[in-house]
Amino acid sequence: MSSGMLKALLACATAVVLSASACAGELSAAERLARDYLAAYSAIDTAAMERLLAPGAVFADQTARPDDGGPIVLNGRDAFLKQFKTYGLRRLDYELADVFESNGRVVFIGRVNAYYPRDGSELRFRSRIVTVVTVEAGQVVRDEDYADYANA
């Protein structure tokens, strides 16, 4: 590889890194908070979730199947966290294809892998998902999940 080609490659790599850093700096306050919330949710960090959720926050999953207790609407942070703890999740891994924010609503589009303990091993549930997190006054006031349970 010639030194000119190497310099061009390094310049391109630097531009990509700087662009990614600049984009990260351009996130709205709502998107930063929603991303922090999704990270806490994914890590099953209920203490962090509690700090980020408004007392009257609503969790809704209108796509949850009846045999799984759906559709689900939980009113209030305490009700949501109490129910969330009963799921027995080990972790969630989101593979995000797109994220955007509009008017305090942050839309996460992609797939989710949910890991549950099962007979000394781990059960993985994988689904397409859209999660809409609504942020008002610096707190999450609504978390709506729309999962493709039929094709999980």
Coordinates of N, CA, C and O in Angstrom, one line a residue:
M1 N 0.9 -1.2 0.0 CA 0.0 0.0 0.0 C 0.9 1.2 0.0 O 1.8 1.3 0.8
S2 N 0.6 2.2 -0.9 CA 1.4 3.4 -1.0 C 1.2 4.3 0.2 O 0.1 4.2 0.8
S3 N 2.1 5.2 0.5 CA 1.9 6.1 1.6 C 0.8 7.1 1.3 O 0.1 7.5 2.2
G4 N 0.6 7.4 0.1 CA -0.5 8.3 -0.3 C -1.9 7.6 0.0 O -2.8 8.3 0.5
M5 N -2.0 6.4 -0.4 CA -3.2 5.6 -0.1 C -3.4 5.5 1.4 O -4.6 5.6 1.8
L6 N -2.4 5.2 2.1 CA -2.5 5.0 3.6 C -3.0 6.4 4.2 O -3.8 6.3 5.1
K7 N -2.4 7.5 3.7 CA -2.8 8.8 4.3 C -4.3 9.1 4.0 O -5.0 9.6 4.8
A8 N -4.7 8.7 2.8 CA -6.1 8.9 2.4 C -7.0 8.1 3.3 O -8.1 8.5 3.8
L9 N -6.6 6.8 3.5 CA -7.4 5.9 4.3 C -7.5 6.4 5.8 O -8.5 6.4 6.4
L10 N -6.4 6.9 6.3 CA -6.4 7.5 7.7 C -7.2 8.7 7.8 O -7.9 8.9 8.7
A11 N -7.2 9.5 6.8 CA -8.0 10.7 6.7 C -9.5 10.4 6.7 O -10.3 11.0 7.4
C12 N -9.9 9.4 6.0 CA -11.2 8.9 5.9 C -11.7 8.3 7.3 O -12.8 8.6 7.8
A13 N -10.8 7.5 7.9 CA -11.1 6.9 9.2 C -11.3 8.0 10.2 O -12.2 8.0 11.0
T14 N -10.4 9.1 10.2 CA -10.5 10.2 11.1 C -11.8 10.9 10.9 O -12.5 11.3 11.9
A15 N -12.2 11.1 9.7 CA -13.5 11.8 9.4 C -14.7 11.1 9.9 O -15.6 11.7 10.4
V16 N -14.6 9.8 9.8 CA -15.7 8.9 10.3 C -15.8 9.1 11.8 O -16.9 9.2 12.4
V17 N -14.7 9.0 12.5 CA -14.7 9.1 13.9 C -15.2 10.4 14.4 O -16.0 10.6 15.3
L18 N -14.7 11.5 13.7 CA -15.2 12.8 14.1 C -16.6 13.1 13.8 O -17.3 13.7 14.6
S19 N -17.1 12.5 12.7 CA -18.5 12.6 12.4 C -19.4 11.9 13.4 O -20.4 12.4 13.8
A20 N -19.0 10.7 13.8 CA -19.7 10.0 14.8 C -19.7 10.8 16.1 O -20.7 10.9 16.8
S21 N -18.6 11.4 16.5 CA -18.5 12.2 17.7 C -19.4 13.4 17.6 O -20.1 13.7 18.6
A22 N -19.4 14.0 16.5 CA -20.3 15.2 16.3 C -21.7 14.8 16.4 O -22.5 15.5 17.0
C23 N -22.1 13.7 15.8 CA -23.5 13.3 15.8 C -23.9 13.0 17.2 O -25.0 13.3 17.6
A24 N -23.0 12.3 18.0 CA -23.3 12.0 19.4 C -23.6 13.3 20.2 O -24.4 13.3 21.0
G25 N -22.8 14.3 19.8 CA -23.0 15.6 20.5 C -24.2 16.3 20.2 O -24.7 17.3 20.8
E26 N -24.9 16.0 19.1 CA -26.1 16.7 18.6 C -27.4 16.0 19.1 O -28.4 16.5 18.7
L27 N -27.3 15.0 19.9 CA -28.5 14.4 20.4 C -29.3 15.4 21.3 O -28.7 16.2 22.0
S28 N -30.6 15.4 21.1 CA -31.5 16.2 22.0 C -31.4 15.7 23.4 O -31.1 14.6 23.7
A29 N -31.8 16.6 24.3 CA -31.9 16.1 25.7 C -32.8 15.0 25.9 O -32.5 14.0 26.7
A30 N -33.9 15.0 25.2 CA -34.9 13.9 25.3 C -34.3 12.6 24.8 O -34.5 11.5 25.4
E31 N -33.6 12.6 23.6 CA -33.0 11.4 23.1 C -31.9 10.9 24.1 O -31.8 9.7 24.3
R32 N -31.1 11.8 24.6 CA -30.0 11.3 25.6 C -30.7 10.6 26.8 O -30.2 9.5 27.2
L33 N -31.7 11.2 27.3 CA -32.4 10.6 28.5 C -33.1 9.3 28.1 O -33.0 8.3 28.8
A34 N -33.7 9.2 26.9 CA -34.3 8.0 26.5 C -33.3 6.9 26.2 O -33.6 5.7 26.6
R35 N -32.1 7.2 25.7 CA -31.1 6.3 25.5 C -30.6 5.8 26.9 O -30.3 4.6 27.0
D36 N -30.4 6.7 27.8 CA -30.0 6.3 29.2 C -31.0 5.3 29.8 O -30.7 4.3 30.4
Y37 N -32.3 5.6 29.6 CA -33.4 4.8 30.1 C -33.3 3.4 29.4 O -33.4 2.4 30.1
L38 N -33.2 3.4 28.1 CA -33.2 2.1 27.4 C -31.9 1.3 27.9 O -32.0 0.0 28.0
A39 N -30.8 1.9 28.1 CA -29.6 1.2 28.6 C -29.9 0.6 30.0 O -29.6 -0.5 30.3
A40 N -30.6 1.4 30.9 CA -30.9 0.9 32.2 C -31.9 -0.3 32.1 O -31.8 -1.3 32.8
Y41 N -32.9 -0.1 31.2 CA -33.9 -1.1 31.0 C -33.3 -2.4 30.5 O -33.5 -3.5 30.9
S42 N -32.3 -2.3 29.6 CA -31.6 -3.4 29.0 C -30.7 -4.1 30.0 O -30.6 -5.4 29.9
A43 N -30.2 -3.4 30.9 CA -29.3 -4.0 31.9 C -30.1 -4.5 33.2 O -29.5 -5.0 34.1
I44 N -31.4 -4.3 33.1 CA -32.3 -4.7 34.2 C -31.8 -3.9 35.5 O -31.8 -4.4 36.6
D45 N -31.5 -2.6 35.3 CA -31.0 -1.8 36.4 C -32.2 -1.0 36.9 O -32.5 0.1 36.5
T46 N -33.0 -1.6 37.8 CA -34.2 -1.0 38.2 C -34.0 0.3 39.1 O -34.8 1.2 39.1
A47 N -32.8 0.4 39.7 CA -32.5 1.6 40.5 C -32.4 2.8 39.5 O -32.9 3.9 39.8
A48 N -31.7 2.6 38.4 CA -31.5 3.7 37.4 C -32.8 3.9 36.7 O -33.2 5.1 36.5
M49 N -33.6 2.9 36.4 CA -34.9 3.1 35.8 C -35.8 4.0 36.7 O -36.5 4.9 36.3
E50 N -35.7 3.7 38.0 CA -36.6 4.4 39.0 C -36.2 5.9 39.0 O -37.1 6.8 39.0
R51 N -34.9 6.2 38.9 CA -34.5 7.6 38.8 C -35.0 8.3 37.5 O -35.2 9.5 37.5
L52 N -35.0 7.6 36.4 CA -35.4 8.2 35.1 C -36.9 8.3 34.9 O -37.3 9.1 34.1
L53 N -37.6 7.4 35.5 CA -39.1 7.4 35.3 C -39.8 8.4 36.2 O -39.5 8.5 37.4
A54 N -40.8 9.1 35.6 CA -41.6 10.0 36.4 C -42.5 9.1 37.3 O -42.9 8.0 36.9
P55 N -42.9 9.7 38.4 CA -43.8 8.9 39.3 C -45.1 8.4 38.6 O -45.5 7.3 38.9
G56 N -45.6 9.1 37.7 CA -46.9 8.7 37.0 C -46.6 8.1 35.7 O -47.5 7.9 34.9
A57 N -45.4 7.6 35.4 CA -45.1 7.0 34.2 C -46.0 5.8 33.8 O -46.4 5.1 34.7
V58 N -46.2 5.6 32.5 CA -47.0 4.5 32.0 C -46.2 3.6 31.2 O -45.4 4.1 30.3
F59 N -46.3 2.3 31.4 CA -45.7 1.3 30.5 C -46.8 0.6 29.8 O -47.8 0.2 30.4
A60 N -46.7 0.5 28.4 CA -47.8 -0.1 27.7 C -47.2 -1.1 26.6 O -46.2 -0.7 26.0
D61 N -47.7 -2.2 26.5 CA -47.4 -3.2 25.4 C -48.7 -3.7 24.9 O -49.2 -4.7 25.4
Q62 N -49.3 -3.0 24.0 CA -50.6 -3.4 23.4 C -50.5 -4.7 22.6 O -51.5 -5.3 22.2
T63 N -49.3 -5.0 22.2 CA -49.1 -6.2 21.4 C -48.8 -7.5 22.1 O -48.7 -8.6 21.5
A64 N -48.7 -7.4 23.5 CA -48.4 -8.6 24.3 C -49.6 -9.5 24.1 O -50.8 -9.1 24.2
R65 N -49.3 -10.8 24.0 CA -50.4 -11.8 23.8 C -51.2 -12.1 25.1 O -50.6 -12.0 26.2
P66 N -52.5 -12.4 24.9 CA -53.3 -12.6 26.1 C -52.7 -13.8 27.0 O -52.8 -13.7 28.2
D67 N -52.1 -14.8 26.4 CA -51.6 -15.9 27.2 C -50.3 -15.4 28.0 O -49.9 -16.1 28.9
D68 N -49.8 -14.2 27.7 CA -48.7 -13.6 28.4 C -49.2 -12.5 29.3 O -48.4 -11.6 29.7
G69 N -50.5 -12.4 29.5 CA -51.0 -11.3 30.3 C -51.4 -10.0 29.5 O -51.7 -9.0 30.1
G70 N -51.3 -10.1 28.2 CA -51.5 -8.9 27.4 C -52.9 -8.7 27.0 O -53.8 -9.5 27.2
P71 N -53.2 -7.5 26.5 CA -52.3 -6.4 26.4 C -52.0 -5.8 27.8 O -52.8 -6.0 28.7
I72 N -50.9 -5.2 27.9 CA -50.4 -4.7 29.2 C -50.4 -3.2 29.2 O -49.9 -2.5 28.3
V73 N -51.0 -2.6 30.2 CA -50.9 -1.2 30.5 C -50.7 -1.1 32.0 O -51.5 -1.5 32.8
L74 N -49.5 -0.5 32.4 CA -49.2 -0.3 33.8 C -49.1 1.2 34.1 O -48.3 1.9 33.5
N75 N -49.9 1.6 35.0 CA -49.9 3.0 35.4 C -49.1 3.3 36.7 O -49.4 2.7 37.7
G76 N -48.1 4.2 36.5 CA -47.3 4.5 37.7 C -46.0 3.8 37.7 O -45.9 2.6 37.3
R77 N -44.9 4.5 38.0 CA -43.6 4.0 38.1 C -43.5 2.7 39.0 O -42.9 1.7 38.6
D78 N -44.1 2.8 40.2 CA -44.0 1.7 41.1 C -44.7 0.5 40.6 O -44.2 -0.7 40.7
A79 N -45.8 0.6 39.9 CA -46.5 -0.5 39.4 C -45.7 -1.2 38.2 O -45.6 -2.4 38.1
F80 N -45.1 -0.3 37.4 CA -44.3 -0.8 36.3 C -43.1 -1.6 36.9 O -42.8 -2.7 36.5
L81 N -42.3 -1.0 37.8 CA -41.1 -1.6 38.3 C -41.5 -2.9 39.1 O -40.7 -3.9 38.9
K82 N -42.6 -2.9 39.8 CA -43.0 -4.1 40.5 C -43.2 -5.3 39.5 O -42.8 -6.4 39.6
Q83 N -44.0 -5.0 38.4 CA -44.3 -6.0 37.4 C -43.0 -6.4 36.6 O -42.7 -7.5 36.4
F84 N -42.1 -5.4 36.3 CA -40.9 -5.6 35.6 C -40.0 -6.6 36.3 O -39.4 -7.5 35.7
K85 N -40.0 -6.5 37.6 CA -39.1 -7.4 38.4 C -39.6 -8.8 38.4 O -38.9 -9.8 38.6
T86 N -40.9 -9.1 38.2 CA -41.5 -10.4 38.1 C -41.1 -11.2 36.8 O -41.3 -12.4 36.8
Y87 N -40.7 -10.5 35.8 CA -40.4 -11.1 34.5 C -39.2 -12.1 34.6 O -39.1 -12.9 33.8
G88 N -38.3 -11.8 35.6 CA -37.1 -12.7 35.7 C -36.1 -12.6 34.6 O -35.3 -13.5 34.4
L89 N -36.1 -11.4 33.9 CA -35.1 -11.2 32.9 C -33.7 -11.1 33.4 O -33.5 -10.6 34.5
R90 N -32.8 -11.7 32.6 CA -31.4 -11.5 32.9 C -30.8 -10.2 32.3 O -30.1 -9.5 32.8
R91 N -31.2 -10.1 31.0 CA -30.8 -8.9 30.3 C -31.6 -8.8 29.0 O -32.2 -9.7 28.5
L92 N -31.5 -7.6 28.4 CA -32.1 -7.4 27.1 C -31.0 -6.8 26.2 O -30.2 -5.9 26.6
D93 N -30.9 -7.3 25.0 CA -29.9 -6.7 24.0 C -30.7 -6.1 22.8 O -31.4 -6.9 22.1
Y94 N -30.7 -4.8 22.6 CA -31.3 -4.2 21.5 C -30.4 -4.1 20.4 O -29.2 -3.7 20.5
E95 N -30.8 -4.4 19.2 CA -30.1 -4.2 17.9 C -30.9 -3.2 17.2 O -31.9 -3.5 16.5
L96 N -30.4 -1.9 17.3 CA -31.2 -0.8 16.8 C -30.8 -0.5 15.3 O -29.7 -0.4 15.0
A97 N -31.9 -0.5 14.5 CA -31.7 -0.2 13.1 C -31.9 1.3 12.9 O -31.3 1.9 12.0
D98 N -32.7 2.0 13.7 CA -32.9 3.4 13.6 C -33.4 4.0 14.9 O -34.1 3.3 15.7
V99 N -33.1 5.2 15.2 CA -33.6 6.0 16.3 C -33.8 7.4 15.9 O -33.0 8.0 15.2
F100 N -35.0 7.9 16.3 CA -35.2 9.3 16.0 C -36.0 9.9 17.1 O -36.7 9.2 17.8
E101 N -35.9 11.3 17.2 CA -36.7 12.0 18.2 C -37.6 13.0 17.6 O -37.1 13.7 16.7
S102 N -38.8 13.1 18.0 CA -39.7 14.2 17.5 C -40.6 14.6 18.6 O -41.3 13.7 19.2
N103 N -40.6 15.8 19.0 CA -41.5 16.4 20.0 C -41.5 15.6 21.3 O -42.6 15.3 21.9
G104 N -40.3 15.2 21.8 CA -40.2 14.5 23.1 C -40.4 13.0 23.0 O -40.4 12.4 24.0
R105 N -40.7 12.5 21.8 CA -40.9 11.1 21.7 C -39.7 10.5 20.9 O -39.4 11.0 19.8
V106 N -39.1 9.6 21.6 CA -37.9 8.9 21.0 C -38.3 7.5 20.5 O -38.8 6.7 21.3
V107 N -38.1 7.3 19.3 CA -38.6 6.0 18.6 C -37.3 5.2 18.4 O -36.4 5.6 17.6
F108 N -37.3 4.0 18.9 CA -36.3 3.0 18.7 C -36.9 1.9 17.9 O -37.9 1.3 18.2
I109 N -36.2 1.6 16.8 CA -36.7 0.6 15.8 C -35.6 -0.5 15.6 O -34.4 -0.1 15.4
G110 N -35.9 -1.7 15.8 CA -34.9 -2.8 15.6 C -35.4 -4.1 16.1 O -36.6 -4.5 15.8
R111 N -34.5 -4.8 16.7 CA -34.8 -6.2 17.3 C -34.4 -6.2 18.8 O -33.5 -5.4 19.1
V112 N -35.0 -7.0 19.5 CA -34.6 -7.2 20.9 C -34.4 -8.7 21.2 O -35.1 -9.5 20.7
N113 N -33.4 -8.9 21.9 CA -33.1 -10.3 22.4 C -33.3 -10.2 23.9 O -32.6 -9.4 24.6
A114 N -34.2 -11.0 24.4 CA -34.5 -11.1 25.9 C -34.0 -12.4 26.4 O -34.3 -13.4 25.8
Y115 N -33.3 -12.3 27.5 CA -32.6 -13.6 28.0 C -33.3 -13.8 29.4 O -33.3 -13.0 30.3
Y116 N -33.8 -15.1 29.5 CA -34.4 -15.5 30.8 C -33.7 -16.8 31.3 O -33.3 -17.6 30.5
P117 N -33.6 -16.9 32.6 CA -33.0 -18.2 33.1 C -34.0 -19.3 32.9 O -35.2 -19.1 33.0
R118 N -33.4 -20.5 32.6 CA -34.3 -21.6 32.4 C -33.5 -22.9 32.6 O -32.6 -23.2 31.8
D119 N -33.9 -23.7 33.6 CA -33.3 -25.0 33.9 C -31.7 -24.9 33.9 O -31.1 -25.8 33.2
G120 N -31.1 -24.0 34.5 CA -29.7 -23.9 34.6 C -29.0 -23.3 33.4 O -27.8 -23.2 33.3
S121 N -29.8 -23.0 32.4 CA -29.2 -22.3 31.2 C -29.9 -21.0 30.9 O -30.5 -20.4 31.8
E122 N -30.0 -20.7 29.7 CA -30.6 -19.4 29.3 C -31.5 -19.6 28.1 O -31.2 -20.2 27.2
L123 N -32.7 -19.0 28.2 CA -33.6 -19.0 27.1 C -33.6 -17.6 26.5 O -33.6 -16.6 27.1
R124 N -33.5 -17.6 25.2 CA -33.5 -16.3 24.4 C -34.8 -16.2 23.6 O -35.1 -17.1 22.9
F125 N -35.4 -15.0 23.8 CA -36.5 -14.7 23.0 C -36.1 -13.5 22.1 O -35.5 -12.6 22.5
R126 N -36.3 -13.6 20.8 CA -35.9 -12.6 19.8 C -37.1 -12.1 19.0 O -37.9 -12.9 18.5
S127 N -37.2 -10.8 18.9 CA -38.4 -10.2 18.2 C -38.0 -8.9 17.6 O -37.2 -8.2 18.1
R128 N -38.7 -8.6 16.5 CA -38.7 -7.2 16.0 C -39.5 -6.4 17.0 O -40.4 -6.8 17.6
I129 N -39.0 -5.1 17.1 CA -39.7 -4.3 18.1 C -39.5 -2.8 17.8 O -38.6 -2.4 17.1
V130 N -40.6 -2.1 18.1 CA -40.5 -0.6 18.1 C -40.8 -0.2 19.5 O -41.8 -0.6 20.1
T131 N -40.0 0.6 20.1 CA -40.2 1.2 21.4 C -40.2 2.7 21.3 O -39.4 3.3 20.7
V132 N -41.3 3.3 21.9 CA -41.5 4.7 21.9 C -41.4 5.2 23.3 O -42.2 4.8 24.1
V133 N -40.4 6.0 23.6 CA -40.2 6.5 24.9 C -40.5 8.0 24.9 O -39.9 8.8 24.1
T134 N -41.5 8.4 25.7 CA -41.8 9.8 25.8 C -41.2 10.5 27.0 O -41.3 10.0 28.1
V135 N -40.6 11.6 26.7 CA -39.8 12.4 27.7 C -40.5 13.8 27.9 O -40.7 14.5 26.9
E136 N -40.8 14.1 29.2 CA -41.3 15.4 29.5 C -40.6 15.9 30.8 O -40.4 15.1 31.7
A137 N -40.2 17.1 30.8 CA -39.6 17.7 32.0 C -38.4 16.9 32.6 O -38.3 16.8 33.8
G138 N -37.6 16.3 31.7 CA -36.5 15.6 32.1 C -36.7 14.2 32.7 O -35.8 13.6 33.4
Q139 N -37.9 13.6 32.5 CA -38.2 12.3 32.9 C -39.0 11.5 31.9 O -39.7 12.1 31.1
V140 N -38.8 10.2 32.0 CA -39.6 9.3 31.1 C -41.0 9.2 31.6 O -41.2 8.9 32.8
V141 N -42.0 9.6 30.8 CA -43.4 9.6 31.3 C -44.2 8.4 30.6 O -45.3 8.1 31.1
R142 N -43.6 7.9 29.5 CA -44.3 6.8 28.9 C -43.3 5.9 28.1 O -42.4 6.4 27.5
D143 N -43.5 4.6 28.2 CA -42.7 3.6 27.5 C -43.7 2.7 26.8 O -44.5 2.0 27.5
E144 N -43.7 2.7 25.5 CA -44.6 1.9 24.7 C -43.8 0.9 23.8 O -43.0 1.4 23.1
D145 N -44.1 -0.4 24.0 CA -43.4 -1.4 23.2 C -44.4 -2.0 22.2 O -45.6 -2.2 22.6
Y146 N -44.0 -2.2 21.0 CA -44.7 -2.9 20.0 C -43.8 -4.0 19.4 O -42.9 -3.7 18.7
A147 N -44.1 -5.2 19.9 CA -43.2 -6.3 19.5 C -43.9 -7.3 18.6 O -45.2 -7.4 18.6
D148 N -43.2 -7.9 17.7 CA -43.7 -8.9 16.8 C -43.7 -10.3 17.4 O -42.9 -11.2 17.1
Y149 N -44.6 -10.5 18.4 CA -44.6 -11.8 19.2 C -44.9 -13.0 18.3 O -44.4 -14.0 18.5
A150 N -45.7 -12.8 17.3 CA -46.2 -13.9 16.4 C -45.0 -14.5 15.7 O -45.0 -15.7 15.3
N151 N -44.0 -13.7 15.4 CA -42.8 -14.2 14.6 C -41.6 -14.3 15.5 O -40.5 -14.3 14.9
A152 N -41.7 -14.3 16.8 CA -40.5 -14.4 17.7 C -40.0 -15.8 17.7 O -40.6 -16.7 17.5

